[in-house]
Amino acid sequence: MAALKTQKNDRDVVEFIHAFAEGEQKVKDSLFLLELMEKITGYKPVMWGESIIGFGQYHYKSQRSRQEGDWPLIGFSPRKSAISLYTYTGMEEHAYLLENLGKFKMGKACIYVKKVSDIDLSELEKMIRTTMAYMKENYETSEG
C-alpha cells in the first residue's frame, strides 16, 4: 500500500502563509484563521503536505479500502481561488451547521470561502467544536 502523499512536516506555518497566500486580504484572513483555530482547538498549527495547515490529528481506516493514515482534526488552506476550510464532517446530522454560516461553496471534503468576512465566525466556531467532538468520539486523536 502506498504512503499517503499529504504528510505532516516541520515547515514554518507563518512563512508558508506569507509565501503562498495571494494578496493582502488572503494573508490577513489566513493569519486570523491561524489564531482563531489555535485558540478554539488548543492545538499548535502544523503544516500537512505542501499547503494544508492542520490542528491536532486523528488516525483513520477506510471502510471501503485498506487505506489508513493520519489527518488533521481541522485545518485550512489559503488556496488561490478561495480559502479551503477543513472544519466539517460532511455527516448528514451535521448539516444544520451550514445553515447560518454565510457565503460559501461546498466541496467534497471542505468548505470554500472567498474571505473570512463572508462567514459568521460564531457559526464557524460552533462547527469546529462540533467536528472536533465528533472526531474525538469516533477516532484515535492526538495533538499532532
Short mmCIF file of the C-alpha atoms (twelve columns), coordinates in Angstrom:
data_MODEL
# 
_entry.id   MODEL 
# 
loop_
_atom_site.group_PDB 
_atom_site.id 
_atom_site.type_symbol 
_atom_site.label_atom_id 
_atom_site.label_alt_id 
_atom_site.label_comp_id 
_atom_site.label_asym_id 
_atom_site.label_seq_id 
_atom_site.Cartn_x 
_atom_site.Cartn_y 
_atom_site.Cartn_z 
_atom_site.pdbx_PDB_model_num 
ATOM 1   C CA . MET A 1   0.000   0.000  0.000  1 
ATOM 2   C CA . ALA A 2   1.413   3.405  -0.993 1 
ATOM 3   C CA . ALA A 3   2.054   6.021  1.678  1 
ATOM 4   C CA . LEU A 4   -0.268  8.998  1.813  1 
ATOM 5   C CA . LYS A 5   1.054   11.970 -0.127 1 
ATOM 6   C CA . THR A 6   -0.085  14.553 2.419  1 
ATOM 7   C CA . GLN A 7   2.123   14.123 5.476  1 
ATOM 8   C CA . LYS A 8   2.760   16.293 8.493  1 
ATOM 9   C CA . ASN A 9   6.022   18.250 8.199  1 
ATOM 10  C CA . ASP A 10  8.012   20.887 10.058 1 
ATOM 11  C CA . ARG A 11  7.710   23.795 7.606  1 
ATOM 12  C CA . ASP A 12  7.043   27.155 9.256  1 
ATOM 13  C CA . VAL A 13  3.315   27.927 9.066  1 
ATOM 14  C CA . VAL A 14  3.577   31.727 9.131  1 
ATOM 15  C CA . GLU A 15  6.306   31.732 6.473  1 
ATOM 16  C CA . PHE A 16  4.111   29.466 4.356  1 
ATOM 17  C CA . ILE A 17  1.157   31.874 4.629  1 
ATOM 18  C CA . HIS A 18  3.255   34.863 3.581  1 
ATOM 19  C CA . ALA A 19  4.767   32.931 0.657  1 
ATOM 20  C CA . PHE A 20  1.643   31.081 -0.535 1 
ATOM 21  C CA . ALA A 21  -1.418  33.254 0.149  1 
ATOM 22  C CA . GLU A 22  -2.060  35.619 -2.756 1 
ATOM 23  C CA . GLY A 23  -2.998  39.159 -1.818 1 
ATOM 24  C CA . GLU A 24  -3.046  41.158 1.374  1 
ATOM 25  C CA . GLN A 25  -6.606  40.132 2.296  1 
ATOM 26  C CA . LYS A 26  -5.889  36.410 2.000  1 
ATOM 27  C CA . VAL A 27  -2.751  36.800 4.148  1 
ATOM 28  C CA . LYS A 28  -4.759  38.704 6.802  1 
ATOM 29  C CA . ASP A 29  -7.578  36.143 6.705  1 
ATOM 30  C CA . SER A 30  -5.113  33.254 6.959  1 
ATOM 31  C CA . LEU A 31  -3.299  34.755 9.935  1 
ATOM 32  C CA . PHE A 32  -6.681  35.407 11.570 1 
ATOM 33  C CA . LEU A 33  -7.796  31.780 10.993 1 
ATOM 34  C CA . LEU A 34  -4.464  30.559 12.325 1 
ATOM 35  C CA . GLU A 35  -5.013  32.390 15.607 1 
ATOM 36  C CA . LEU A 36  -8.722  31.524 15.801 1 
ATOM 37  C CA . MET A 37  -8.262  27.802 15.187 1 
ATOM 38  C CA . GLU A 38  -5.369  27.548 17.629 1 
ATOM 39  C CA . LYS A 39  -7.469  29.287 20.297 1 
ATOM 40  C CA . ILE A 40  -10.530 27.086 19.708 1 
ATOM 41  C CA . THR A 41  -8.683  23.776 19.382 1 
ATOM 42  C CA . GLY A 42  -5.861  24.286 21.852 1 
ATOM 43  C CA . TYR A 43  -3.509  22.728 19.269 1 
ATOM 44  C CA . LYS A 44  -0.499  24.360 17.633 1 
ATOM 45  C CA . PRO A 45  -0.707  24.710 13.828 1 
ATOM 46  C CA . VAL A 46  1.285   22.224 11.761 1 
ATOM 47  C CA . MET A 47  1.894   22.040 8.020  1 
ATOM 48  C CA . TRP A 48  0.482   18.996 6.242  1 
ATOM 49  C CA . GLY A 49  1.801   18.392 2.755  1 
ATOM 50  C CA . GLU A 50  2.527   21.424 0.626  1 
ATOM 51  C CA . SER A 51  -0.446  23.627 1.514  1 
ATOM 52  C CA . ILE A 52  -2.651  22.500 4.420  1 
ATOM 53  C CA . ILE A 53  -2.394  23.983 7.903  1 
ATOM 54  C CA . GLY A 54  -3.741  21.490 10.420 1 
ATOM 55  C CA . PHE A 55  -4.609  21.434 14.108 1 
ATOM 56  C CA . GLY A 56  -4.460  18.171 16.032 1 
ATOM 57  C CA . GLN A 57  -4.684  14.876 14.208 1 
ATOM 58  C CA . TYR A 58  -6.677  11.689 14.006 1 
ATOM 59  C CA . HIS A 59  -5.996  8.223  12.673 1 
ATOM 60  C CA . TYR A 60  -8.469  6.734  10.229 1 
ATOM 61  C CA . LYS A 61  -9.006  3.410  8.474  1 
ATOM 62  C CA . SER A 62  -11.111 3.408  5.331  1 
ATOM 63  C CA . GLN A 63  -14.072 1.028  5.354  1 
ATOM 64  C CA . ARG A 64  -14.010 0.829  1.532  1 
ATOM 65  C CA . SER A 65  -10.307 0.162  1.033  1 
ATOM 66  C CA . ARG A 66  -7.250  -0.838 3.010  1 
ATOM 67  C CA . GLN A 67  -6.077  2.755  3.212  1 
ATOM 68  C CA . GLU A 68  -5.366  4.236  6.617  1 
ATOM 69  C CA . GLY A 69  -3.373  7.130  7.925  1 
ATOM 70  C CA . ASP A 70  -3.264  10.329 9.917  1 
ATOM 71  C CA . TRP A 71  -5.004  13.593 9.042  1 
ATOM 72  C CA . PRO A 72  -5.597  16.917 10.806 1 
ATOM 73  C CA . LEU A 73  -8.660  17.166 13.050 1 
ATOM 74  C CA . ILE A 74  -9.386  20.512 11.442 1 
ATOM 75  C CA . GLY A 75  -7.452  22.811 9.153  1 
ATOM 76  C CA . PHE A 76  -7.426  25.257 6.277  1 
ATOM 77  C CA . SER A 77  -5.501  26.208 3.168  1 
ATOM 78  C CA . PRO A 78  -5.258  29.684 1.601  1 
ATOM 79  C CA . ARG A 79  -5.661  28.479 -1.980 1 
ATOM 80  C CA . LYS A 80  -5.662  30.810 -4.986 1 
ATOM 81  C CA . SER A 81  -9.389  30.915 -5.701 1 
ATOM 82  C CA . ALA A 82  -10.659 30.561 -2.116 1 
ATOM 83  C CA . ILE A 83  -9.716  29.553 1.403  1 
ATOM 84  C CA . SER A 84  -10.410 25.861 1.923  1 
ATOM 85  C CA . LEU A 85  -11.774 25.118 5.396  1 
ATOM 86  C CA . TYR A 86  -11.389 21.549 6.630  1 
ATOM 87  C CA . THR A 87  -13.786 22.033 9.519  1 
ATOM 88  C CA . TYR A 88  -16.871 19.997 8.616  1 
ATOM 89  C CA . THR A 89  -17.564 16.275 8.887  1 
ATOM 90  C CA . GLY A 90  -19.953 16.138 5.938  1 
ATOM 91  C CA . MET A 91  -22.251 13.998 8.062  1 
ATOM 92  C CA . GLU A 92  -25.970 14.433 7.421  1 
ATOM 93  C CA . GLU A 93  -26.619 15.019 11.112 1 
ATOM 94  C CA . HIS A 94  -24.213 17.985 10.996 1 
ATOM 95  C CA . ALA A 95  -25.867 19.718 8.016  1 
ATOM 96  C CA . TYR A 96  -27.503 22.216 10.384 1 
ATOM 97  C CA . LEU A 97  -24.032 23.700 10.966 1 
ATOM 98  C CA . LEU A 98  -24.079 25.096 7.418  1 
ATOM 99  C CA . GLU A 99  -27.454 26.863 7.690  1 
ATOM 100 C CA . ASN A 100 -26.230 30.148 9.181  1 
ATOM 101 C CA . LEU A 101 -22.577 30.004 8.189  1 
ATOM 102 C CA . GLY A 102 -22.843 32.655 5.481  1 
ATOM 103 C CA . LYS A 103 -21.490 32.812 1.947  1 
ATOM 104 C CA . PHE A 104 -19.542 29.692 0.952  1 
ATOM 105 C CA . LYS A 105 -19.308 26.877 -1.572 1 
ATOM 106 C CA . MET A 106 -19.289 23.256 -0.594 1 
ATOM 107 C CA . GLY A 107 -16.656 20.855 -1.842 1 
ATOM 108 C CA . LYS A 108 -16.465 17.128 -1.304 1 
ATOM 109 C CA . ALA A 109 -14.362 17.375 1.844  1 
ATOM 110 C CA . CYS A 110 -14.175 21.076 2.563  1 
ATOM 111 C CA . ILE A 111 -15.876 24.447 2.573  1 
ATOM 112 C CA . TYR A 112 -14.625 27.217 0.286  1 
ATOM 113 C CA . VAL A 113 -14.824 30.876 1.317  1 
ATOM 114 C CA . LYS A 114 -13.545 33.871 -0.622 1 
ATOM 115 C CA . LYS A 115 -12.852 35.839 2.550  1 
ATOM 116 C CA . VAL A 116 -13.424 35.375 6.267  1 
ATOM 117 C CA . SER A 117 -15.830 38.319 6.413  1 
ATOM 118 C CA . ASP A 118 -18.239 36.274 4.237  1 
ATOM 119 C CA . ILE A 119 -18.975 33.877 7.098  1 
ATOM 120 C CA . ASP A 120 -20.332 34.121 10.631 1 
ATOM 121 C CA . LEU A 121 -17.425 33.440 12.979 1 
ATOM 122 C CA . SER A 122 -19.613 32.208 15.843 1 
ATOM 123 C CA . GLU A 123 -21.114 29.640 13.451 1 
ATOM 124 C CA . LEU A 124 -17.612 28.638 12.312 1 
ATOM 125 C CA . GLU A 125 -16.578 28.172 15.937 1 
ATOM 126 C CA . LYS A 126 -19.653 26.011 16.577 1 
ATOM 127 C CA . MET A 127 -18.748 23.930 13.511 1 
ATOM 128 C CA . ILE A 128 -15.135 23.495 14.647 1 
ATOM 129 C CA . ARG A 129 -16.159 22.449 18.158 1 
ATOM 130 C CA . THR A 130 -18.811 20.013 16.854 1 
ATOM 131 C CA . THR A 131 -16.390 18.494 14.335 1 
ATOM 132 C CA . MET A 132 -13.661 18.083 16.940 1 
ATOM 133 C CA . ALA A 133 -16.071 16.462 19.409 1 
ATOM 134 C CA . TYR A 134 -17.265 14.049 16.719 1 
ATOM 135 C CA . MET A 135 -13.716 13.165 15.651 1 
ATOM 136 C CA . LYS A 136 -12.540 12.612 19.226 1 
ATOM 137 C CA . GLU A 137 -15.541 10.397 19.901 1 
ATOM 138 C CA . ASN A 138 -15.057 8.269  16.778 1 
ATOM 139 C CA . TYR A 139 -11.308 8.187  16.100 1 
ATOM 140 C CA . GLU A 140 -7.992  7.896  17.852 1 
ATOM 141 C CA . THR A 141 -6.827  11.511 18.157 1 
ATOM 142 C CA . SER A 142 -3.688  13.280 19.331 1 
ATOM 143 C CA . GLU A 143 -2.144  16.722 19.463 1 
ATOM 144 C CA . GLY A 144 -0.140  16.021 16.364 1 
# 
